[in-house]
Amino acid sequence: MKRFLLFCLMLLVSVGIMVGCSSDDTSTKDTGTNEEKPKTEEPKATDEVVTLNMFQFKVEIADQLQQLINEFEAEHQNIKIKLETVGGGADYGAALKAKFASGQKPDIFNNGGFKELELWKEHLADLSNEPWVANLLPIGAVPTTDEDGTLYGMPVNLEGYGFIYNKDLFEQAGITTPPATISELKDAAAKLEAAGITPFSAGYAEWWVIGQHLLNIAFAQQDDPEAFIAGLYDGSETMVGNEAFKQFKEVLDTEIGFANANPLTTDYNSQVTLFASGQTAMLQQGNWTENMIYEINPDINMAFLPIALNDDAAKSDRLPVGVPNNWVLNKNSEHLDEAKTFLNWMVSSETGKRYITEEFAFIPAFDNIEPSGLGALGQSILEYSTANKTIPWTWFMWPDGANKEFAATIQEYAADRIDYDTVVTRFQEHWNNLK
């Protein structure tokens, strides 16, 4: 009898084990109703919360971009984005290289295109077939499309720059017509100074302000800028003796001669603050400063002037407009699909589109985003663009590091250590050494 009971006990345990094993099956029975429950699948890897590292350089929108990310995360519970911003006076390019060298490679980062695309292409994901490409304006595709037609970047926006001017201060000085030539600019500066108003807010401590944006005018005002730059590479062109580079001296002399005190120690924040607070009448910067200016002075009345090289108004009255930078993706990211999802959401969702125009004050590079809510500077850029009064941004075509060498030379000239002939000679030497 004991053996029989022991046998029954063992049998019950065996059945229990079998039932326990069967619980791994995806369909189970409800003991109360005997109805089959619906299948429940194990969570997929994509349902897990992943974190994207985003490394970007536009300090002007850092706070607004974080708010946009918060909105995205609220709609996409399985994706988190860690934002890091390095820009303004810091060297974003060097910081990005350091990230990759240390193994902390971001999933989403910035790339200027052209020469910069060549330097980084081996790390970049192909974005040619992303849904937002259908709405991309032609100008937006140029910087990050390689010779094979592959697109590697999504443009951040369209931007322009020049001399931002305070209309009210101009009126106080008796200037009724915005200057469109170098002679008119010099005349306006003299009138401002006579009225006790400092004409220019010059930030010559920043290499990119002078060695990139300002010097670009001499490149962009060539009859064929791309051909000229190609000639510099193959040796058929030279800056020495070039008419536009000769004329560039007047631009430097005018700004330096009518600038705030100590331009060589004036950094980006100080430069913008001087203008926004009404201490200067003109600022050599772009529409990316708009939010910062309005934060300091919400009632400022401002617009753009061209950085004129000469007295040919038809040629000089133009603003440099282009794609300032692009969003690119690390092709070896473990979360490439999620990164693509964020980029597409940013330019296709109503939330993303609103942030681009209203919060970032950006001019969109997509035809599905209405350029509404632009401030005075964005509107000014749009008017010049609509009138086809623009010149290109060329520095992305320059040899890597040339912009900083150019800036150092301009700083020496501003400090009155070298003459202008030496300036242009050094420009050419820097190019030859780095090309």
XYZ file of C-alpha atoms in Angstrom:
435
model
C 0.000 0.000 0.000
C 2.844 2.365 0.872
C 4.443 1.606 -2.478
C 1.151 2.421 -4.209
C 0.851 5.751 -2.351
C 4.479 6.573 -3.170
C 3.816 5.788 -6.845
C 0.752 8.076 -6.857
C 2.749 10.881 -5.216
C 5.512 10.603 -7.813
C 2.912 10.604 -10.568
C 1.364 13.825 -9.238
C 4.779 15.520 -9.045
C 5.537 14.514 -12.624
C 2.252 15.896 -13.859
C 2.951 19.119 -11.948
C 6.328 19.460 -13.649
C 4.760 18.882 -17.051
C 2.099 21.487 -16.362
C 4.775 23.868 -15.149
C 6.766 23.386 -18.357
C 3.670 23.879 -20.465
C 3.242 27.349 -18.961
C 5.976 28.536 -21.359
C 3.507 28.120 -24.208
C 2.078 31.404 -25.525
C -1.587 30.309 -25.093
C -3.021 29.424 -21.681
C -6.430 28.477 -20.320
C -8.472 30.489 -17.844
C -9.575 28.031 -15.164
C -12.639 30.110 -14.449
C -14.164 30.306 -17.950
C -12.210 27.710 -19.910
C -11.866 30.356 -22.716
C -8.502 30.651 -24.444
C -6.565 33.818 -23.618
C -5.054 35.920 -26.441
C -1.398 35.361 -27.193
C 1.115 37.690 -25.521
C 4.499 38.013 -27.188
C 7.738 38.701 -25.407
C 8.784 42.404 -25.700
C 10.901 43.035 -28.742
C 14.289 44.708 -28.475
C 12.774 47.862 -29.991
C 10.361 48.106 -27.049
C 13.250 48.560 -24.651
C 14.234 52.089 -23.673
C 17.292 53.169 -25.634
C 19.388 56.301 -25.188
C 20.708 58.333 -28.105
C 23.679 60.635 -27.649
C 23.260 63.892 -29.549
C 26.270 66.191 -29.909
C 25.603 69.581 -31.479
C 27.153 73.033 -31.736
C 24.359 75.611 -31.935
C 24.478 77.189 -28.486
C 21.766 79.650 -29.541
C 19.083 76.945 -29.501
C 20.423 74.649 -26.783
C 17.526 75.308 -24.384
C 14.853 75.162 -27.078
C 16.358 71.981 -28.533
C 16.187 70.334 -25.107
C 12.513 71.290 -24.891
C 11.931 69.765 -28.323
C 13.645 66.573 -27.168
C 11.364 66.490 -24.116
C 8.352 66.646 -26.427
C 9.741 63.861 -28.595
C 10.419 61.637 -25.593
C 6.838 62.159 -24.376
C 5.608 60.750 -27.688
C 8.260 58.019 -27.926
C 8.462 56.343 -24.529
C 11.154 53.898 -25.628
C 13.651 56.565 -26.833
C 15.663 58.918 -24.651
C 18.064 61.526 -26.027
C 21.046 62.871 -24.126
C 21.930 66.296 -25.524
C 25.383 67.851 -25.331
C 26.145 71.260 -26.852
C 29.614 72.588 -27.631
C 29.823 75.804 -29.629
C 30.029 79.567 -29.443
C 33.643 80.190 -28.518
C 34.471 76.484 -28.217
C 35.868 74.408 -31.077
C 33.129 71.945 -31.970
C 35.217 70.176 -34.629
C 38.054 69.453 -32.216
C 35.585 68.319 -29.546
C 33.915 65.939 -32.009
C 37.237 64.434 -33.018
C 38.033 63.927 -29.340
C 34.708 62.140 -28.856
C 35.469 59.669 -31.617
C 39.059 59.194 -30.481
C 37.904 58.328 -26.952
C 35.272 55.872 -28.155
C 32.360 58.077 -27.049
C 30.938 58.329 -30.540
C 27.622 60.206 -30.639
C 24.634 58.779 -32.496
C 23.582 62.174 -33.869
C 25.986 65.025 -34.582
C 26.721 67.913 -36.940
C 28.644 68.040 -40.205
C 29.153 71.067 -42.454
C 29.388 69.152 -45.703
C 31.761 69.621 -48.660
C 35.326 69.129 -47.344
C 33.990 68.226 -43.923
C 31.848 65.530 -45.512
C 34.947 64.015 -47.092
C 36.669 63.933 -43.705
C 33.799 62.170 -41.934
C 32.032 60.174 -44.647
C 33.385 56.804 -43.473
C 31.460 57.291 -40.212
C 28.164 58.487 -41.702
C 24.923 56.680 -42.460
C 23.315 56.945 -45.895
C 20.135 59.032 -45.549
C 19.172 59.074 -49.234
C 15.989 57.050 -48.749
C 14.631 58.762 -45.657
C 11.018 60.033 -45.959
C 11.933 63.702 -45.392
C 14.113 63.758 -48.526
C 10.984 64.235 -50.661
C 10.457 67.676 -49.093
C 14.091 68.810 -49.059
C 14.817 72.054 -50.902
C 17.546 71.629 -53.564
C 19.942 73.994 -51.766
C 19.626 71.836 -48.658
C 20.999 68.720 -50.324
C 24.135 70.248 -51.809
C 26.586 70.255 -48.862
C 26.200 66.593 -47.874
C 25.615 64.908 -51.224
C 28.741 63.169 -52.514
C 29.829 62.757 -56.123
C 27.899 59.481 -56.357
C 24.657 61.203 -55.387
C 24.460 59.718 -51.885
C 22.955 62.014 -49.254
C 24.527 61.863 -45.796
C 23.020 64.840 -43.973
C 19.761 66.546 -43.135
C 20.169 70.349 -43.168
C 19.633 72.031 -39.827
C 18.143 75.083 -41.554
C 18.973 77.911 -43.905
C 20.857 80.877 -42.472
C 22.314 84.138 -43.588
C 24.526 86.814 -42.162
C 25.818 90.306 -42.766
C 25.837 93.496 -40.749
C 22.794 93.509 -38.481
C 21.847 97.128 -37.894
C 19.720 98.979 -35.371
C 17.224 101.008 -37.387
C 16.452 103.397 -34.543
C 20.121 104.274 -33.987
C 20.544 104.845 -37.709
C 17.594 107.210 -37.628
C 19.102 109.075 -34.661
C 22.248 109.613 -36.728
C 20.241 110.944 -39.657
C 20.786 107.901 -41.903
C 17.633 107.497 -43.957
C 18.774 104.954 -46.547
C 20.442 101.659 -45.562
C 23.983 101.550 -47.032
C 24.424 99.070 -49.880
C 28.010 99.872 -50.961
C 31.336 100.209 -49.150
C 31.353 104.007 -49.577
C 27.835 104.266 -48.193
C 28.804 102.035 -45.276
C 31.808 104.204 -44.415
C 29.657 107.324 -44.666
C 27.041 105.806 -42.338
C 29.726 104.792 -39.830
C 31.064 108.358 -39.786
C 27.576 109.778 -39.163
C 26.961 107.336 -36.313
C 30.261 108.227 -34.695
C 29.515 111.946 -35.047
C 26.214 111.331 -33.249
C 28.053 109.713 -30.336
C 27.088 106.170 -31.345
C 29.693 103.410 -31.694
C 29.149 102.059 -35.234
C 30.361 98.436 -35.023
C 30.323 95.665 -32.469
C 33.423 93.714 -33.580
C 34.142 90.302 -32.098
C 37.661 89.732 -33.357
C 38.456 87.317 -30.530
C 36.401 84.677 -32.358
C 38.222 82.928 -35.203
C 35.020 81.927 -36.997
C 33.608 85.465 -37.025
C 36.571 86.910 -38.933
C 38.481 83.986 -40.457
C 35.364 82.274 -41.738
C 32.277 84.474 -42.099
C 33.955 87.802 -42.804
C 36.648 86.503 -45.140
C 34.068 84.425 -46.996
C 32.923 87.647 -48.667
C 36.141 87.831 -50.706
C 35.643 84.246 -51.875
C 31.898 84.483 -52.443
C 32.138 87.710 -54.481
C 34.269 86.051 -57.155
C 32.605 85.742 -60.549
C 32.540 81.969 -60.063
C 33.392 81.115 -56.445
C 33.605 77.347 -56.930
C 35.842 77.710 -59.983
C 38.054 80.165 -58.107
C 38.436 77.760 -55.187
C 39.178 74.885 -57.558
C 41.854 77.108 -59.106
C 43.389 77.725 -55.688
C 43.681 73.980 -55.237
C 45.275 73.315 -58.643
C 47.432 76.440 -58.576
C 45.795 78.257 -61.478
C 44.394 80.972 -59.161
C 45.933 83.004 -56.357
C 44.618 85.384 -53.713
C 47.596 87.683 -54.192
C 46.578 90.319 -56.739
C 42.962 89.145 -56.838
C 40.588 92.131 -57.016
C 38.135 90.911 -54.390
C 40.946 90.293 -51.916
C 42.310 93.775 -52.608
C 38.872 95.238 -51.860
C 38.553 93.222 -48.682
C 41.018 95.632 -47.059
C 38.344 98.351 -47.076
C 35.959 96.069 -45.186
C 38.534 95.369 -42.475
C 39.638 98.963 -42.201
C 36.064 100.241 -41.935
C 35.004 97.808 -39.217
C 38.233 98.075 -37.205
C 38.345 101.839 -37.529
C 34.776 102.330 -36.278
C 34.587 99.452 -33.782
C 34.036 99.119 -30.059
C 37.063 99.307 -27.780
C 39.295 96.224 -27.703
C 37.768 94.188 -30.548
C 40.571 91.618 -30.276
C 39.378 90.631 -26.802
C 35.664 90.828 -27.584
C 34.134 87.351 -27.729
C 30.826 86.222 -29.200
C 28.647 86.851 -26.150
C 30.160 90.282 -25.557
C 29.858 91.193 -29.213
C 26.154 90.331 -29.376
C 25.415 91.923 -26.004
C 27.008 95.221 -27.033
C 24.673 95.415 -30.004
C 21.545 94.089 -28.302
C 21.906 96.533 -25.424
C 22.102 99.500 -27.817
C 25.769 100.287 -27.253
C 26.619 99.755 -30.929
C 24.661 100.232 -34.145
C 25.929 97.303 -36.235
C 26.876 93.689 -35.612
C 28.629 91.319 -38.012
C 26.629 88.180 -37.296
C 23.741 86.096 -38.588
C 20.110 85.367 -37.875
C 21.202 82.703 -35.367
C 21.686 85.586 -32.900
C 18.026 86.558 -33.074
C 16.819 84.785 -29.917
C 19.732 86.091 -27.867
C 19.203 89.661 -29.076
C 15.470 89.593 -28.347
C 16.082 88.176 -24.885
C 18.206 91.217 -24.080
C 16.093 93.745 -25.979
C 12.611 92.509 -27.008
C 11.758 95.835 -28.648
C 14.838 96.238 -30.848
C 14.145 97.359 -34.414
C 16.688 95.626 -36.642
C 17.441 94.177 -40.071
C 20.400 93.165 -42.263
C 22.858 95.145 -44.340
C 25.225 93.508 -46.846
C 28.964 93.317 -46.192
C 29.813 95.341 -49.266
C 33.231 94.933 -50.912
C 32.990 97.819 -53.368
C 30.684 100.459 -54.812
C 28.947 98.172 -57.299
C 25.571 98.069 -55.567
C 24.174 95.399 -57.870
C 26.978 93.046 -56.833
C 27.609 94.177 -53.268
C 24.011 94.324 -52.061
C 23.847 90.593 -51.346
C 23.793 88.443 -48.228
C 25.647 85.170 -47.780
C 22.948 82.503 -47.386
C 23.485 78.793 -47.029
C 23.107 75.649 -44.962
C 25.027 76.315 -41.726
C 25.263 72.688 -40.755
C 23.622 69.309 -41.063
C 22.380 66.538 -38.829
C 24.264 63.333 -39.562
C 24.089 59.873 -38.028
C 26.820 57.524 -36.916
C 26.407 54.550 -39.252
C 27.750 52.215 -36.547
C 25.241 53.382 -33.947
C 23.513 50.550 -32.099
C 20.291 52.561 -32.349
C 20.389 53.825 -35.923
C 16.668 53.258 -36.541
C 15.730 55.292 -33.474
C 18.062 58.096 -34.569
C 16.409 58.136 -37.985
C 13.018 58.256 -36.287
C 14.016 61.391 -34.389
C 15.325 63.208 -37.482
C 12.163 62.437 -39.419
C 9.911 63.482 -36.527
C 11.777 66.764 -36.187
C 10.814 67.900 -39.713
C 7.511 66.092 -40.237
C 5.558 66.349 -36.969
C 3.560 69.474 -36.194
C 5.513 69.839 -32.955
C 8.871 69.639 -34.705
C 7.876 72.052 -37.446
C 6.598 74.569 -34.895
C 9.845 74.452 -32.958
C 11.936 74.977 -36.105
C 10.149 78.180 -37.079
C 8.772 79.624 -33.848
C 11.163 78.480 -31.130
C 14.440 78.210 -33.074
C 13.526 81.148 -35.377
C 14.950 79.086 -38.248
C 14.374 79.440 -41.959
C 13.363 75.877 -42.894
C 15.125 73.938 -45.642
C 11.973 71.936 -46.405
C 8.982 72.824 -48.549
C 6.533 71.204 -46.104
C 7.417 73.716 -43.364
C 5.945 77.182 -43.720
C 8.443 79.912 -42.729
C 5.964 81.434 -40.292
C 6.846 83.068 -37.009
C 10.195 84.362 -38.238
C 11.686 87.313 -36.423
C 13.054 90.424 -38.072
C 16.379 88.834 -39.023
C 14.883 85.651 -40.428
C 12.420 87.724 -42.407
C 15.238 89.885 -43.746
C 17.161 86.803 -44.906
C 14.016 85.446 -46.531
C 13.484 88.717 -48.428
C 17.043 88.715 -49.777
C 16.670 85.043 -50.748
C 13.341 85.627 -52.482
C 14.880 88.517 -54.419
C 17.790 86.240 -55.411
C 20.242 88.641 -53.783
C 22.491 86.055 -52.155
C 26.054 84.788 -52.319
C 27.285 81.369 -51.153
C 28.997 80.096 -48.045
C 32.348 78.786 -49.250
C 34.357 77.926 -46.139
C 33.250 74.302 -46.148
C 35.251 74.034 -49.380
C 38.448 75.373 -47.821
C 41.294 73.166 -46.575
C 40.778 71.847 -43.071
C 42.120 74.361 -40.547
C 42.510 77.236 -43.011
C 39.823 79.339 -41.328
C 41.767 79.487 -38.057
C 44.992 80.416 -39.831
C 43.155 83.149 -41.738
C 41.720 84.461 -38.465
C 45.128 84.609 -36.779
C 46.438 86.678 -39.691
C 43.475 89.071 -39.535
C 44.024 89.454 -35.793
C 47.637 90.430 -36.430
C 46.471 93.026 -38.935
C 43.874 94.369 -36.478
C 46.656 94.680 -33.891
C 48.656 96.710 -36.447
C 51.521 94.196 -36.472
C 51.508 93.515 -40.235
C 50.472 95.408 -43.358
C 47.734 94.283 -45.722
C 50.064 92.993 -48.438
C 51.458 90.600 -45.843
C 47.917 89.590 -44.927
C 47.069 88.402 -48.436
C 50.447 86.750 -48.913
C 49.901 84.793 -45.716
C 46.388 83.834 -46.762
C 47.860 82.217 -49.867
C 50.654 80.558 -47.905
C 48.176 79.049 -45.449
C 46.104 77.696 -48.318
C 49.127 76.170 -50.042
C 50.319 74.543 -46.834
C 46.942 73.010 -45.957
C 45.381 72.081 -49.306
